[in-house]
Structure formats: structure tokens, C-alpha cells
PDB file of C-alpha atoms and ligand atoms in Angstrom:
ATOM      1  CA  MET A   1      31.037   3.431   8.536  1.00 37.00           C
ATOM      2  CA  SER A   2      27.346   3.856   7.913  1.00 43.00           C
ATOM      3  CA  ALA A   3      25.882   7.224   6.968  1.00 46.00           C
ATOM      4  CA  LEU A   4      22.711   6.260   8.811  1.00 47.00           C
ATOM      5  CA  SER A   5      22.419   7.091  12.477  1.00 48.00           C
ATOM      6  CA  LYS A   6      21.914   3.992  14.565  1.00 46.00           C
ATOM      7  CA  THR A   7      18.918   5.482  16.371  1.00 46.00           C
ATOM      8  CA  MET A   8      16.925   6.221  13.232  1.00 72.00           C
ATOM      9  CA  SER A   9      17.995   3.295  11.094  1.00 92.00           C
ATOM     10  CA  LYS A  10      15.552   0.804  12.584  1.00 97.00           C
ATOM     11  CA  PHE A  11      11.905   1.077  13.520  1.00 98.00           C
ATOM     12  CA  GLY A  12       9.017  -1.198  14.361  1.00 98.00           C
ATOM     13  CA  LEU A  13       6.234  -1.751  11.840  1.00 98.00           C
ATOM     14  CA  ALA A  14       2.906  -3.423  12.603  1.00 98.00           C
ATOM     15  CA  VAL A  15       0.448  -4.769  10.072  1.00 98.00           C
ATOM     16  CA  VAL A  16      -3.044  -5.369  11.402  1.00 98.00           C
ATOM     17  CA  GLN A  17      -4.911  -8.267   9.794  1.00 98.00           C
ATOM     18  CA  LEU A  18      -8.361  -7.242  10.956  1.00 98.00           C
ATOM     19  CA  HIS A  19     -11.539  -9.294  11.083  1.00 98.00           C
ATOM     20  CA  VAL A  20     -13.987  -7.138   9.096  1.00 98.00           C
ATOM     21  CA  SER A  21     -17.708  -7.674   9.625  1.00 97.00           C
ATOM     22  CA  SER A  22     -20.796  -5.954   8.254  1.00 97.00           C
ATOM     23  CA  VAL A  23     -21.104  -3.901  11.475  1.00 98.00           C
ATOM     24  CA  LYS A  24     -19.073  -0.751  10.933  1.00 98.00           C
ATOM     25  CA  ALA A  25     -18.960   0.220  14.618  1.00 98.00           C
ATOM     26  CA  ASP A  26     -17.457  -3.180  15.494  1.00 98.00           C
ATOM     27  CA  ASN A  27     -14.822  -2.814  12.769  1.00 98.00           C
ATOM     28  CA  LEU A  28     -13.850   0.602  14.078  1.00 98.00           C
ATOM     29  CA  SER A  29     -13.580  -0.468  17.703  1.00 98.00           C
ATOM     30  CA  ARG A  30     -11.604  -3.625  16.852  1.00 98.00           C
ATOM     31  CA  ALA A  31      -9.227  -1.617  14.672  1.00 98.00           C
ATOM     32  CA  LYS A  32      -8.754   0.938  17.443  1.00 98.00           C
ATOM     33  CA  ARG A  33      -7.942  -1.769  19.985  1.00 98.00           C
ATOM     34  CA  LEU A  34      -5.398  -3.442  17.695  1.00 98.00           C
ATOM     35  CA  ILE A  35      -3.723  -0.113  16.844  1.00 98.00           C
ATOM     36  CA  GLY A  36      -3.262   0.349  20.614  1.00 98.00           C
ATOM     37  CA  GLU A  37      -1.886  -3.182  20.906  1.00 98.00           C
ATOM     38  CA  ALA A  38       0.606  -2.518  18.099  1.00 98.00           C
ATOM     39  CA  ALA A  39       1.752   0.747  19.666  1.00 98.00           C
ATOM     40  CA  ALA A  40       2.177  -0.933  23.061  1.00 98.00           C
ATOM     41  CA  HIS A  41       4.436  -3.437  21.304  1.00 98.00           C
ATOM     42  CA  GLY A  42       6.674  -0.516  20.249  1.00 98.00           C
ATOM     43  CA  SER A  43       5.535  -0.106  16.638  1.00 98.00           C
ATOM     44  CA  LYS A  44       6.000   3.363  15.182  1.00 98.00           C
ATOM     45  CA  LEU A  45       4.042   2.768  11.992  1.00 98.00           C
ATOM     46  CA  VAL A  46       0.803   0.775  11.864  1.00 98.00           C
ATOM     47  CA  VAL A  47      -0.970  -0.397   8.705  1.00 98.00           C
ATOM     48  CA  LEU A  48      -4.633  -1.450   8.457  1.00 98.00           C
ATOM     49  CA  PRO A  49      -6.189  -3.512   5.635  1.00 98.00           C
ATOM     50  CA  GLU A  50      -8.072  -2.482   2.529  1.00 98.00           C
ATOM     51  CA  CYS A  51     -11.742  -1.752   3.260  1.00 98.00           C
ATOM     52  CA  PHE A  52     -11.255  -2.103   7.021  1.00 98.00           C
ATOM     53  CA  ASN A  53     -14.578  -0.486   7.931  1.00 98.00           C
ATOM     54  CA  SER A  54     -16.790  -2.234   5.372  1.00 98.00           C
ATOM     55  CA  PRO A  55     -17.211  -5.608   3.697  1.00 97.00           C
ATOM     56  CA  TYR A  56     -15.300  -5.613   0.385  1.00 97.00           C
ATOM     57  CA  GLY A  57     -17.714  -5.650  -2.537  1.00 96.00           C
ATOM     58  CA  THR A  58     -19.224  -3.323  -5.094  1.00 95.00           C
ATOM     59  CA  GLY A  59     -22.638  -3.787  -3.453  1.00 95.00           C
ATOM     60  CA  PHE A  60     -21.304  -2.349  -0.165  1.00 97.00           C
ATOM     61  CA  PHE A  61     -19.228   0.647  -1.179  1.00 97.00           C
ATOM     62  CA  ARG A  62     -22.052   3.202  -1.437  1.00 97.00           C
ATOM     63  CA  GLU A  63     -23.724   2.121   1.811  1.00 97.00           C
ATOM     64  CA  TYR A  64     -20.477   2.312   3.820  1.00 98.00           C
ATOM     65  CA  ALA A  65     -18.993   5.347   2.066  1.00 98.00           C
ATOM     66  CA  GLU A  66     -18.024   8.406   4.088  1.00 98.00           C
ATOM     67  CA  ASN A  67     -16.631  11.831   3.455  1.00 98.00           C
ATOM     68  CA  ILE A  68     -13.178  12.608   4.775  1.00 98.00           C
ATOM     69  CA  PRO A  69     -13.286  13.735   7.541  1.00 97.00           C
ATOM     70  CA  GLY A  70     -16.013  11.371   8.712  1.00 98.00           C
ATOM     71  CA  GLU A  71     -16.708   8.779  11.389  1.00 98.00           C
ATOM     72  CA  SER A  72     -13.944   6.341  10.390  1.00 98.00           C
ATOM     73  CA  THR A  73     -11.210   8.908   9.775  1.00 98.00           C
ATOM     74  CA  ARG A  74     -12.025  10.657  13.067  1.00 98.00           C
ATOM     75  CA  MET A  75     -11.411   7.347  14.836  1.00 98.00           C
ATOM     76  CA  LEU A  76      -8.135   6.903  12.914  1.00 98.00           C
ATOM     77  CA  SER A  77      -6.959  10.408  13.733  1.00 98.00           C
ATOM     78  CA  ASP A  78      -7.735   9.884  17.443  1.00 98.00           C
ATOM     79  CA  ALA A  79      -6.025   6.477  17.470  1.00 98.00           C
ATOM     80  CA  ALA A  80      -2.892   7.847  15.768  1.00 98.00           C
ATOM     81  CA  LYS A  81      -2.713  10.699  18.282  1.00 98.00           C
ATOM     82  CA  GLU A  82      -3.502   8.643  21.406  1.00 98.00           C
ATOM     83  CA  ASN A  83      -0.822   6.122  20.468  1.00 98.00           C
ATOM     84  CA  GLY A  84       1.709   8.506  18.886  1.00 98.00           C
ATOM     85  CA  VAL A  85       2.066   6.424  15.717  1.00 98.00           C
ATOM     86  CA  TYR A  86       2.067   6.944  11.976  1.00 98.00           C
ATOM     87  CA  LEU A  87      -1.112   5.258  10.839  1.00 98.00           C
ATOM     88  CA  VAL A  88      -1.814   4.005   7.331  1.00 98.00           C
ATOM     89  CA  GLY A  89      -5.566   3.719   7.636  1.00 98.00           C
ATOM     90  CA  GLY A  90      -6.076   0.773   5.293  1.00 98.00           C
ATOM     91  CA  SER A  91      -8.808   1.966   3.021  1.00 98.00           C
ATOM     92  CA  ILE A  92     -12.417   3.053   3.250  1.00 98.00           C
ATOM     93  CA  PRO A  93     -15.018   3.711   0.594  1.00 98.00           C
ATOM     94  CA  GLU A  94     -14.845   7.507   0.256  1.00 98.00           C
ATOM     95  CA  GLU A  95     -17.610   9.701  -1.134  1.00 98.00           C
ATOM     96  CA  ASP A  96     -16.522  12.993  -2.666  1.00 98.00           C
ATOM     97  CA  GLY A  97     -18.465  15.186  -5.090  1.00 97.00           C
ATOM     98  CA  GLY A  98     -20.898  12.390  -5.948  1.00 97.00           C
ATOM     99  CA  LYS A  99     -18.095   9.945  -6.787  1.00 98.00           C
ATOM    100  CA  LEU A 100     -16.856   6.963  -4.778  1.00 98.00           C
ATOM    101  CA  TYR A 101     -13.205   6.114  -4.287  1.00 98.00           C
ATOM    102  CA  ASN A 102     -11.257   3.349  -2.549  1.00 98.00           C
ATOM    103  CA  THR A 103      -9.181   5.622  -0.329  1.00 98.00           C
ATOM    104  CA  CYS A 104      -6.313   5.146   2.111  1.00 98.00           C
ATOM    105  CA  PRO A 105      -5.993   7.994   4.631  1.00 98.00           C
ATOM    106  CA  VAL A 106      -2.629   8.395   6.395  1.00 98.00           C
ATOM    107  CA  PHE A 107      -2.244  10.104   9.776  1.00 98.00           C
ATOM    108  CA  GLY A 108       0.751  11.441  11.653  1.00 98.00           C
ATOM    109  CA  PRO A 109       1.437  10.827  15.360  1.00 98.00           C
ATOM    110  CA  ASP A 110      -0.305  14.116  16.203  1.00 98.00           C
ATOM    111  CA  GLY A 111      -3.498  12.953  14.488  1.00 98.00           C
ATOM    112  CA  THR A 112      -3.038  15.128  11.399  1.00 98.00           C
ATOM    113  CA  LEU A 113      -4.206  13.761   8.051  1.00 98.00           C
ATOM    114  CA  LEU A 114      -0.927  13.654   6.096  1.00 98.00           C
ATOM    115  CA  MET A 115      -2.395  12.523   2.787  1.00 97.00           C
ATOM    116  CA  LYS A 116      -4.915  10.217   1.210  1.00 98.00           C
ATOM    117  CA  HIS A 117      -4.260   7.734  -1.556  1.00 98.00           C
ATOM    118  CA  ARG A 118      -7.114   6.886  -3.888  1.00 98.00           C
ATOM    119  CA  LYS A 119      -6.639   3.468  -5.509  1.00 98.00           C
ATOM    120  CA  ILE A 120      -5.172   4.262  -8.917  1.00 95.00           C
ATOM    121  CA  HIS A 121      -5.756   0.925 -10.632  1.00 96.00           C
ATOM    122  CA  LEU A 122      -9.276  -0.373 -10.149  1.00 98.00           C
ATOM    123  CA  PHE A 123      -9.708  -4.106  -9.651  1.00 97.00           C
ATOM    124  CA  ASP A 124     -11.511  -5.110 -12.839  1.00 97.00           C
ATOM    125  CA  ILE A 125     -10.823  -8.753 -13.601  1.00 97.00           C
ATOM    126  CA  ASP A 126     -12.614 -11.777 -15.002  1.00 97.00           C
ATOM    127  CA  VAL A 127     -11.143 -15.230 -14.413  1.00 97.00           C
ATOM    128  CA  PRO A 128     -13.802 -17.580 -15.840  1.00 97.00           C
ATOM    129  CA  GLY A 129     -15.234 -20.024 -13.329  1.00 97.00           C
ATOM    130  CA  LYS A 130     -13.252 -18.401 -10.497  1.00 97.00           C
ATOM    131  CA  ILE A 131     -13.768 -14.723  -9.925  1.00 97.00           C
ATOM    132  CA  ARG A 132     -15.203 -11.708 -11.701  1.00 97.00           C
ATOM    133  CA  PHE A 133     -14.854  -8.375  -9.944  1.00 97.00           C
ATOM    134  CA  GLN A 134     -15.449  -4.936 -11.432  1.00 97.00           C
ATOM    135  CA  GLU A 135     -14.613  -2.128  -9.009  1.00 97.00           C
ATOM    136  CA  SER A 136     -15.235   0.359 -11.802  1.00 97.00           C
ATOM    137  CA  GLU A 137     -18.971  -0.460 -11.635  1.00 96.00           C
ATOM    138  CA  THR A 138     -19.121   1.792  -8.571  1.00 97.00           C
ATOM    139  CA  LEU A 139     -15.712   3.338  -7.950  1.00 98.00           C
ATOM    140  CA  SER A 140     -13.688   6.022  -9.700  1.00 98.00           C
ATOM    141  CA  PRO A 141      -9.899   5.714  -9.889  1.00 97.00           C
ATOM    142  CA  GLY A 142      -7.490   8.044  -8.153  1.00 94.00           C
ATOM    143  CA  SER A 143      -4.920   9.838 -10.250  1.00 88.00           C
ATOM    144  CA  ALA A 144      -2.177  10.840  -7.845  1.00 89.00           C
ATOM    145  CA  PHE A 145       0.964   9.275  -6.445  1.00 90.00           C
ATOM    146  CA  SER A 146       1.065   9.121  -2.662  1.00 94.00           C
ATOM    147  CA  VAL A 147       4.196   9.278  -0.571  1.00 96.00           C
ATOM    148  CA  PHE A 148       4.710  10.563   2.956  1.00 98.00           C
ATOM    149  CA  GLU A 149       7.696  11.384   5.106  1.00 98.00           C
ATOM    150  CA  THR A 150       8.460   9.943   8.530  1.00 98.00           C
ATOM    151  CA  PRO A 151      11.573  10.551  10.664  1.00 97.00           C
ATOM    152  CA  PHE A 152      12.646   7.035   9.624  1.00 97.00           C
ATOM    153  CA  CYS A 153      12.099   6.935   5.881  1.00 98.00           C
ATOM    154  CA  LYS A 154       9.846   7.974   3.046  1.00 98.00           C
ATOM    155  CA  VAL A 155       6.859   5.671   2.497  1.00 98.00           C
ATOM    156  CA  GLY A 156       4.927   5.011  -0.717  1.00 97.00           C
ATOM    157  CA  VAL A 157       1.289   3.924  -0.621  1.00 98.00           C
ATOM    158  CA  GLY A 158      -0.718   1.767  -3.019  1.00 98.00           C
ATOM    159  CA  ILE A 159      -3.927  -0.177  -2.551  1.00 98.00           C
ATOM    160  CA  CYS A 160      -4.192  -3.858  -3.439  1.00 98.00           C
ATOM    161  CA  TYR A 161      -4.427  -4.085  -7.253  1.00 98.00           C
ATOM    162  CA  ASP A 162      -1.921  -1.189  -7.415  1.00 98.00           C
ATOM    163  CA  ILE A 163       0.765  -3.717  -6.406  1.00 98.00           C
ATOM    164  CA  ARG A 164       0.443  -5.454  -9.788  1.00 98.00           C
ATOM    165  CA  PHE A 165       1.840  -2.389 -11.537  1.00 95.00           C
ATOM    166  CA  ALA A 166       5.606  -2.499 -11.277  1.00 94.00           C
ATOM    167  CA  GLU A 167       5.904   1.011 -12.673  1.00 89.00           C
ATOM    168  CA  LEU A 168       4.229   2.531  -9.611  1.00 92.00           C
ATOM    169  CA  ALA A 169       6.678   0.837  -7.239  1.00 94.00           C
ATOM    170  CA  GLN A 170       9.577   1.934  -9.435  1.00 91.00           C
ATOM    171  CA  LEU A 171       8.387   5.507  -9.366  1.00 89.00           C
ATOM    172  CA  TYR A 172       8.006   5.441  -5.586  1.00 93.00           C
ATOM    173  CA  SER A 173      11.499   4.015  -5.309  1.00 94.00           C
ATOM    174  CA  LYS A 174      12.785   6.756  -7.584  1.00 90.00           C
ATOM    175  CA  MET A 175      11.060   9.305  -5.326  1.00 91.00           C
ATOM    176  CA  GLY A 176      13.168   7.957  -2.450  1.00 95.00           C
ATOM    177  CA  CYS A 177      10.738   5.579  -0.731  1.00 97.00           C
ATOM    178  CA  GLN A 178      12.372   2.781   1.252  1.00 98.00           C
ATOM    179  CA  LEU A 179       9.121   1.192   2.339  1.00 98.00           C
ATOM    180  CA  LEU A 180       6.014   0.546   0.239  1.00 98.00           C
ATOM    181  CA  VAL A 181       2.738  -0.279   1.985  1.00 98.00           C
ATOM    182  CA  TYR A 182      -0.213  -1.889   0.261  1.00 98.00           C
ATOM    183  CA  PRO A 183      -3.436  -2.380   2.198  1.00 98.00           C
ATOM    184  CA  GLY A 184      -4.968  -5.165   0.123  1.00 98.00           C
ATOM    185  CA  ALA A 185      -7.594  -7.879  -0.074  1.00 98.00           C
ATOM    186  CA  PHE A 186      -6.566 -10.598  -2.486  1.00 98.00           C
ATOM    187  CA  ASN A 187      -8.949 -13.534  -2.744  1.00 98.00           C
ATOM    188  CA  MET A 188      -8.932 -17.326  -2.742  1.00 98.00           C
ATOM    189  CA  THR A 189      -8.023 -17.478  -6.449  1.00 98.00           C
ATOM    190  CA  THR A 190      -5.359 -14.789  -6.819  1.00 98.00           C
ATOM    191  CA  GLY A 191      -4.118 -14.906  -3.220  1.00 98.00           C
ATOM    192  CA  PRO A 192      -2.362 -18.284  -3.287  1.00 98.00           C
ATOM    193  CA  ALA A 193      -1.020 -17.627  -6.785  1.00 98.00           C
ATOM    194  CA  HIS A 194       0.159 -14.036  -6.694  1.00 98.00           C
ATOM    195  CA  TRP A 195      -0.007 -12.314  -3.272  1.00 98.00           C
ATOM    196  CA  GLU A 196       3.448 -13.194  -1.923  1.00 98.00           C
ATOM    197  CA  LEU A 197       5.044 -13.347  -5.359  1.00 98.00           C
ATOM    198  CA  LEU A 198       4.045  -9.761  -6.160  1.00 98.00           C
ATOM    199  CA  GLN A 199       5.327  -8.455  -2.836  1.00 98.00           C
ATOM    200  CA  ARG A 200       8.650 -10.199  -3.236  1.00 98.00           C
ATOM    201  CA  ALA A 201       8.921  -8.984  -6.829  1.00 98.00           C
ATOM    202  CA  ARG A 202       8.268  -5.349  -5.901  1.00 98.00           C
ATOM    203  CA  ALA A 203      10.713  -5.605  -2.978  1.00 98.00           C
ATOM    204  CA  LEU A 204      13.471  -7.284  -4.967  1.00 98.00           C
ATOM    205  CA  ASP A 205      13.164  -5.094  -8.064  1.00 96.00           C
ATOM    206  CA  ASN A 206      13.463  -1.952  -6.012  1.00 97.00           C
ATOM    207  CA  GLN A 207      15.525  -3.240  -3.066  1.00 98.00           C
ATOM    208  CA  LEU A 208      13.149  -1.881  -0.464  1.00 98.00           C
ATOM    209  CA  TYR A 209      10.697  -3.113   2.169  1.00 98.00           C
ATOM    210  CA  VAL A 210       7.132  -4.030   1.174  1.00 99.00           C
ATOM    211  CA  ALA A 211       4.297  -4.500   3.672  1.00 99.00           C
ATOM    212  CA  THR A 212       0.778  -5.712   2.944  1.00 98.00           C
ATOM    213  CA  ALA A 213      -2.267  -5.714   5.235  1.00 98.00           C
ATOM    214  CA  SER A 214      -5.250  -7.932   4.422  1.00 98.00           C
ATOM    215  CA  PRO A 215      -8.570  -8.411   6.172  1.00 98.00           C
ATOM    216  CA  ALA A 216      -8.744 -11.731   8.042  1.00 98.00           C
ATOM    217  CA  ARG A 217     -10.461 -14.506   6.111  1.00 98.00           C
ATOM    218  CA  ASP A 218     -14.225 -14.789   6.614  1.00 97.00           C
ATOM    219  CA  GLN A 219     -15.670 -17.814   4.819  1.00 97.00           C
ATOM    220  CA  THR A 220     -19.190 -16.385   5.202  1.00 96.00           C
ATOM    221  CA  ALA A 221     -18.368 -13.151   3.349  1.00 97.00           C
ATOM    222  CA  SER A 222     -19.387 -12.624  -0.280  1.00 95.00           C
ATOM    223  CA  TYR A 223     -15.699 -11.894  -1.049  1.00 97.00           C
ATOM    224  CA  VAL A 224     -13.359 -14.195   0.846  1.00 97.00           C
ATOM    225  CA  ALA A 225     -10.017 -12.518   1.555  1.00 98.00           C
ATOM    226  CA  TRP A 226      -6.826 -14.580   1.384  1.00 98.00           C
ATOM    227  CA  GLY A 227      -5.279 -13.013   4.506  1.00 98.00           C
ATOM    228  CA  HIS A 228      -1.525 -13.703   4.854  1.00 98.00           C
ATOM    229  CA  SER A 229      -0.523 -10.117   5.670  1.00 98.00           C
ATOM    230  CA  THR A 230       3.212  -9.991   5.074  1.00 98.00           C
ATOM    231  CA  VAL A 231       6.400  -7.957   5.298  1.00 98.00           C
ATOM    232  CA  VAL A 232       9.196  -8.538   2.751  1.00 99.00           C
ATOM    233  CA  ASN A 233      12.745  -7.165   3.018  1.00 98.00           C
ATOM    234  CA  PRO A 234      14.974  -5.631   0.304  1.00 98.00           C
ATOM    235  CA  TRP A 235      16.577  -9.038  -0.337  1.00 98.00           C
ATOM    236  CA  GLY A 236      13.142 -10.282  -1.409  1.00 98.00           C
ATOM    237  CA  ALA A 237      12.692 -12.475   1.661  1.00 98.00           C
ATOM    238  CA  VAL A 238       9.515 -12.732   3.725  1.00 98.00           C
ATOM    239  CA  ILE A 239      10.501 -11.566   7.223  1.00 98.00           C
ATOM    240  CA  SER A 240       7.079 -11.710   8.859  1.00 98.00           C
ATOM    241  CA  SER A 241       3.705 -13.130   7.888  1.00 98.00           C
ATOM    242  CA  THR A 242       0.576 -14.746   9.229  1.00 98.00           C
ATOM    243  CA  GLY A 243      -2.199 -17.124   8.183  1.00 98.00           C
ATOM    244  CA  SER A 244      -5.859 -16.345   7.685  1.00 98.00           C
ATOM    245  CA  GLU A 245      -7.022 -15.322  11.186  1.00 98.00           C
ATOM    246  CA  GLU A 246      -7.116 -11.902  12.813  1.00 98.00           C
ATOM    247  CA  ALA A 247      -3.564 -11.057  13.920  1.00 98.00           C
ATOM    248  CA  VAL A 248      -0.975  -8.323  14.206  1.00 98.00           C
ATOM    249  CA  VAL A 249       2.188  -8.934  12.162  1.00 98.00           C
ATOM    250  CA  TYR A 250       5.336  -7.274  13.505  1.00 98.00           C
ATOM    251  CA  ALA A 251       8.580  -6.510  11.687  1.00 98.00           C
ATOM    252  CA  ASP A 252      11.669  -4.372  12.153  1.00 98.00           C
ATOM    253  CA  ILE A 253      12.363  -2.104   9.207  1.00 98.00           C
ATOM    254  CA  ASP A 254      16.162  -1.894   9.098  1.00 98.00           C
ATOM    255  CA  LEU A 255      17.390   0.860   6.827  1.00 98.00           C
ATOM    256  CA  GLN A 256      21.045  -0.046   7.364  1.00 98.00           C
ATOM    257  CA  TYR A 257      20.229  -3.513   6.021  1.00 98.00           C
ATOM    258  CA  LEU A 258      18.542  -1.877   3.023  1.00 98.00           C
ATOM    259  CA  ALA A 259      21.672   0.221   2.405  1.00 98.00           C
ATOM    260  CA  ASP A 260      23.858  -2.895   2.724  1.00 98.00           C
ATOM    261  CA  VAL A 261      21.789  -4.801   0.141  1.00 98.00           C
ATOM    262  CA  ARG A 262      21.966  -1.866  -2.250  1.00 98.00           C
ATOM    263  CA  GLN A 263      25.726  -1.730  -1.822  1.00 98.00           C
ATOM    264  CA  GLN A 264      26.238  -5.467  -2.275  1.00 98.00           C
ATOM    265  CA  ILE A 265      24.133  -5.734  -5.429  1.00 98.00           C
ATOM    266  CA  PRO A 266      24.207  -2.156  -6.712  1.00 97.00           C
ATOM    267  CA  VAL A 267      21.468  -2.309  -9.371  1.00 96.00           C
ATOM    268  CA  THR A 268      20.131   1.049  -8.225  1.00 90.00           C
ATOM    269  CA  VAL A 269      23.305   2.721  -9.560  1.00 91.00           C
ATOM    270  CA  GLN A 270      23.879   0.352 -12.451  1.00 93.00           C
ATOM    271  CA  ARG A 271      20.782   1.272 -14.447  1.00 88.00           C
ATOM    272  CA  ARG A 272      21.534   2.115 -18.079  1.00 84.00           C
ATOM    273  CA  ASP A 273      20.116   5.632 -18.070  1.00 76.00           C
ATOM    274  CA  ASP A 274      21.604   6.102 -21.503  1.00 80.00           C
ATOM    275  CA  LEU A 275      19.388   3.288 -22.772  1.00 80.00           C
ATOM    276  CA  TYR A 276      16.272   3.669 -20.636  1.00 75.00           C
ATOM    277  CA  ALA A 277      15.243   5.863 -17.730  1.00 65.00           C
ATOM    278  CA  VAL A 278      12.498   6.618 -15.232  1.00 64.00           C
ATOM    279  CA  THR A 279      11.664  10.171 -16.271  1.00 57.00           C
ATOM    280  CA  PRO A 280       8.579  12.421 -16.358  1.00 45.00           C
ATOM    281  CA  VAL A 281       6.344  12.177 -19.402  1.00 47.00           C
ATOM    282  CA  THR A 282       5.209  15.428 -20.934  1.00 50.00           C
ATOM    283  CA  ASP A 283       1.545  14.454 -21.438  1.00 55.00           C
ATOM    284  CA  PRO A 284      -0.276  16.246 -18.578  1.00 54.00           C
ATOM    285  CA  GLY A 285      -3.217  13.841 -18.925  1.00 60.00           C
ATOM    286  CA  GLY A 286      -1.088  10.868 -17.970  1.00 64.00           C
ATOM    287  CA  LEU A 287       0.061   9.595 -14.616  1.00 70.00           C
ATOM    288  CA  TYR A 288       2.896   7.399 -15.769  1.00 69.00           C
ATOM    289  CA  ALA A 289       3.858   5.786 -19.013  1.00 59.00           C
ATOM    290  CA  VAL A 290       6.352   3.553 -20.683  1.00 58.00           C
ATOM    291  CA  SER A 291       7.485   5.928 -23.376  1.00 55.00           C
ATOM    292  CA  PRO A 292      10.492   6.859 -25.479  1.00 53.00           C
ATOM    293  CA  VAL A 293      13.116   8.982 -23.785  1.00 56.00           C
ATOM    294  CA  THR A 294      13.838  12.316 -25.457  1.00 60.00           C
ATOM    295  CA  ASP A 295      17.432  11.321 -26.026  1.00 59.00           C
ATOM    296  CA  PRO A 296      17.265   9.796 -29.528  1.00 57.00           C
ATOM    297  CA  GLY A 297      19.861   7.288 -28.399  1.00 60.00           C
ATOM    298  CA  GLY A 298      17.563   6.056 -25.645  1.00 57.00           C
ATOM    299  CA  LEU A 299      14.858   3.429 -25.805  1.00 54.00           C
ATOM    300  CA  TYR A 300      12.071   3.888 -23.295  1.00 56.00           C
ATOM    301  CA  ALA A 301      11.135   5.547 -20.010  1.00 58.00           C
ATOM    302  CA  VAL A 302       8.865   4.666 -17.121  1.00 64.00           C
ATOM    303  CA  SER A 303       7.740   8.112 -16.197  1.00 61.00           C
ATOM    304  CA  PRO A 304       5.565  10.108 -13.811  1.00 60.00           C
ATOM    305  CA  VAL A 305       3.786  13.103 -15.331  1.00 55.00           C
ATOM    306  CA  THR A 306       5.252  16.545 -14.789  1.00 53.00           C
ATOM    307  CA  ASP A 307       2.034  17.844 -13.167  1.00 55.00           C
ATOM    308  CA  PRO A 308       3.112  18.455  -9.535  1.00 49.00           C
ATOM    309  CA  GLU A 309      -0.504  17.953  -8.411  1.00 53.00           C
ATOM    310  CA  ALA A 310      -0.195  14.344  -9.507  1.00 56.00           C
ATOM    311  CA  CYS A 311       1.906  13.584  -6.442  1.00 55.00           C
ATOM    312  CA  THR A 312       0.475  13.987  -2.964  1.00 55.00           C
ATOM    313  CA  ARG A 313       3.087  14.192  -0.248  1.00 47.00           C
TER     314      ARG A 313
HETATM  315  N1  LIG B 401      -8.671  -6.794  -4.627  1.00 57.90           N
HETATM  316  C1  LIG B 401      -7.770  -6.220  -5.421  1.00 57.90           C
HETATM  317  O1  LIG B 401      -7.760  -5.030  -5.610  1.00 57.90           O
HETATM  318  C2  LIG B 401      -6.725  -6.997  -6.130  1.00 57.90           C
HETATM  319  C3  LIG B 401      -6.755  -8.481  -6.149  1.00 57.90           C
HETATM  320  O2  LIG B 401      -7.453  -9.164  -5.427  1.00 57.90           O
HETATM  321  C4  LIG B 401      -5.855  -9.090  -7.138  1.00 57.90           C
HETATM  322  O3  LIG B 401      -5.125  -8.359  -7.821  1.00 57.90           O
HETATM  323  O4  LIG B 401      -5.837 -10.311  -7.263  1.00 57.90           O
END
């Protein structure tokens, strides 16, 4: 007999693959309409894409940046409240104290800002002849983990490039998250190669749900997003996805199914904590690290720092 109550073990998730233009007001009104559409469909948690109010590019971040609260987060707060949903507000370029961040604000069904996640790992890559992108030219990295509670489950938040770092997902899993959400905007080089693979890897490794929300593809944009917003289950299977156009992707998050998978293949309780462990590091300057465990018999640890400020909940 399941320990999970039937009423709370399943809930509807919606991922909005939004068409993002250079007109901020249009982006906001389209997002608001699609949040309403998702709620009308019965979704309890709605996820928007990375940079949903602005074109994605280092040349745009300063122009579109806002404080929080600001125009975009006021719209998100109103939309969450009007529709009674948890809202993962994709990301916006945030200005704070003269610095710019790639920030995901999360709202509760009463419109309250529950937390904000600042992209921890900046997207600095150079694939010769394909794509060079250096977020760090204009953005500063966040340095906090971001999880929030819902009546259904605990949710961990990362933004796009954050998904490439398995340690972050492991830490969120260790913190009790059963769903990880990544607003993201992969591109025409890394999208076909890595987008789905990374989601399935994070889901399978940690036996949890993973949801990604991309902007719709716009061939006229300076950065062409791959699209393909997706939801993956704890078995590592894609349960819902879309192509490149604007769309809302729906999925049921079934926590009884998650519990069943964890029981059938019990890796979560078979870890060799005597050999390696996910444990806090002592260095207060760090966020997480692969480091030796203190037990001299142990080998390594993937660890959050002990600083409680490093985790926003
Ligand atoms: N845009 C990103 O942050 C990440 C990305 O496109 C990639 O990792 O590839």
C-alpha cells in the first residue's frame, strides 16, 4: 500500500514554449495568455522559458534588464494569482546593485515571490565554426541553490547551462526534490546533440522528473533556439515534448510512479556512502565540490557548502 495519498500523488504540469520577440510588451502579454491557457487545462505548475521577456543574447541583457520587482515580475505575480498556479517564471535579465543576472523568479498561487534562482553556471562556450557565446561578458553568476515547496513535491530550479552539471541535480535530489525544472534555450548546434540527452541523464541518474522550457524557434533571431520543450519521467523516458513552434506541453507528474521506480531499481538506497557521499564541503567560499570525504576510508564527496545562505528555499 502506497504511503502517498492518491489525491496529492499526481498533478498537472505545463511547459510553455513561448515565441519571444524583441517587443517586451508582446512577450509579456503572450506569456500571460498561455499561462491562463495552461491553468484552464488543469495545470497546477506552469514553467516559462529562459529569457522569456527578451531576445537571448549578451547585446540585449542590459537593455531588457529589470529590477525585481519590476514590470515582468509584476505580470508574473498577477498571472500566478489570477490562475492559482505555481509559476516558474522562466528567466529575465535582472539588474541588481549594478550587476546583471540571468534570473528565474518563482511565484506561488497567491502571487507571492517564493524565490529567485540566478543562473549558477554561465554559458561560456566556444565551438569553432558553430557557436561562441560568453554570458560572462555581461552577466554575473548566481551562487545559491534554489528549491521550493509545493503541496505536491519539492522542486529544484536550474537555468539552461545549469543542466550540464550533474552535481547540481544530485544535490537537489538529495535535498528531496522530485521534479527539476530548467528554463533553457539550447541552440541549433547543442540542441540536437545534447538537449534531450541531458534531461534524460539527469532524470535517470536521480530517478525524478525533469522539465525543460525553451523559447520557440525564430530563424530571424541572432540566437536561434532549438525549442523541443520536454518532460522526462524517473525511468528516463520522454513523456511529453514538442517541436520548434510556440506550444504548451502538458504532462502528469506522478509521484507514485516515481516511488515505484525507486523501489524497483533502488539505487537511491544502494549508494556506497562508505566509499563516496553527497555531503557538505567545509569551504564557505564554495557552492559544491567533488572532494574527499572526512572518513579516511572514503573516496570523494559531491557536496553543497555548509553556508545556509547558499540555499534559497
Ligand atoms: N544557453 C545555455 O545556457 C546553454 C546551452 O545552450 C548549452 O549548454 O548548449
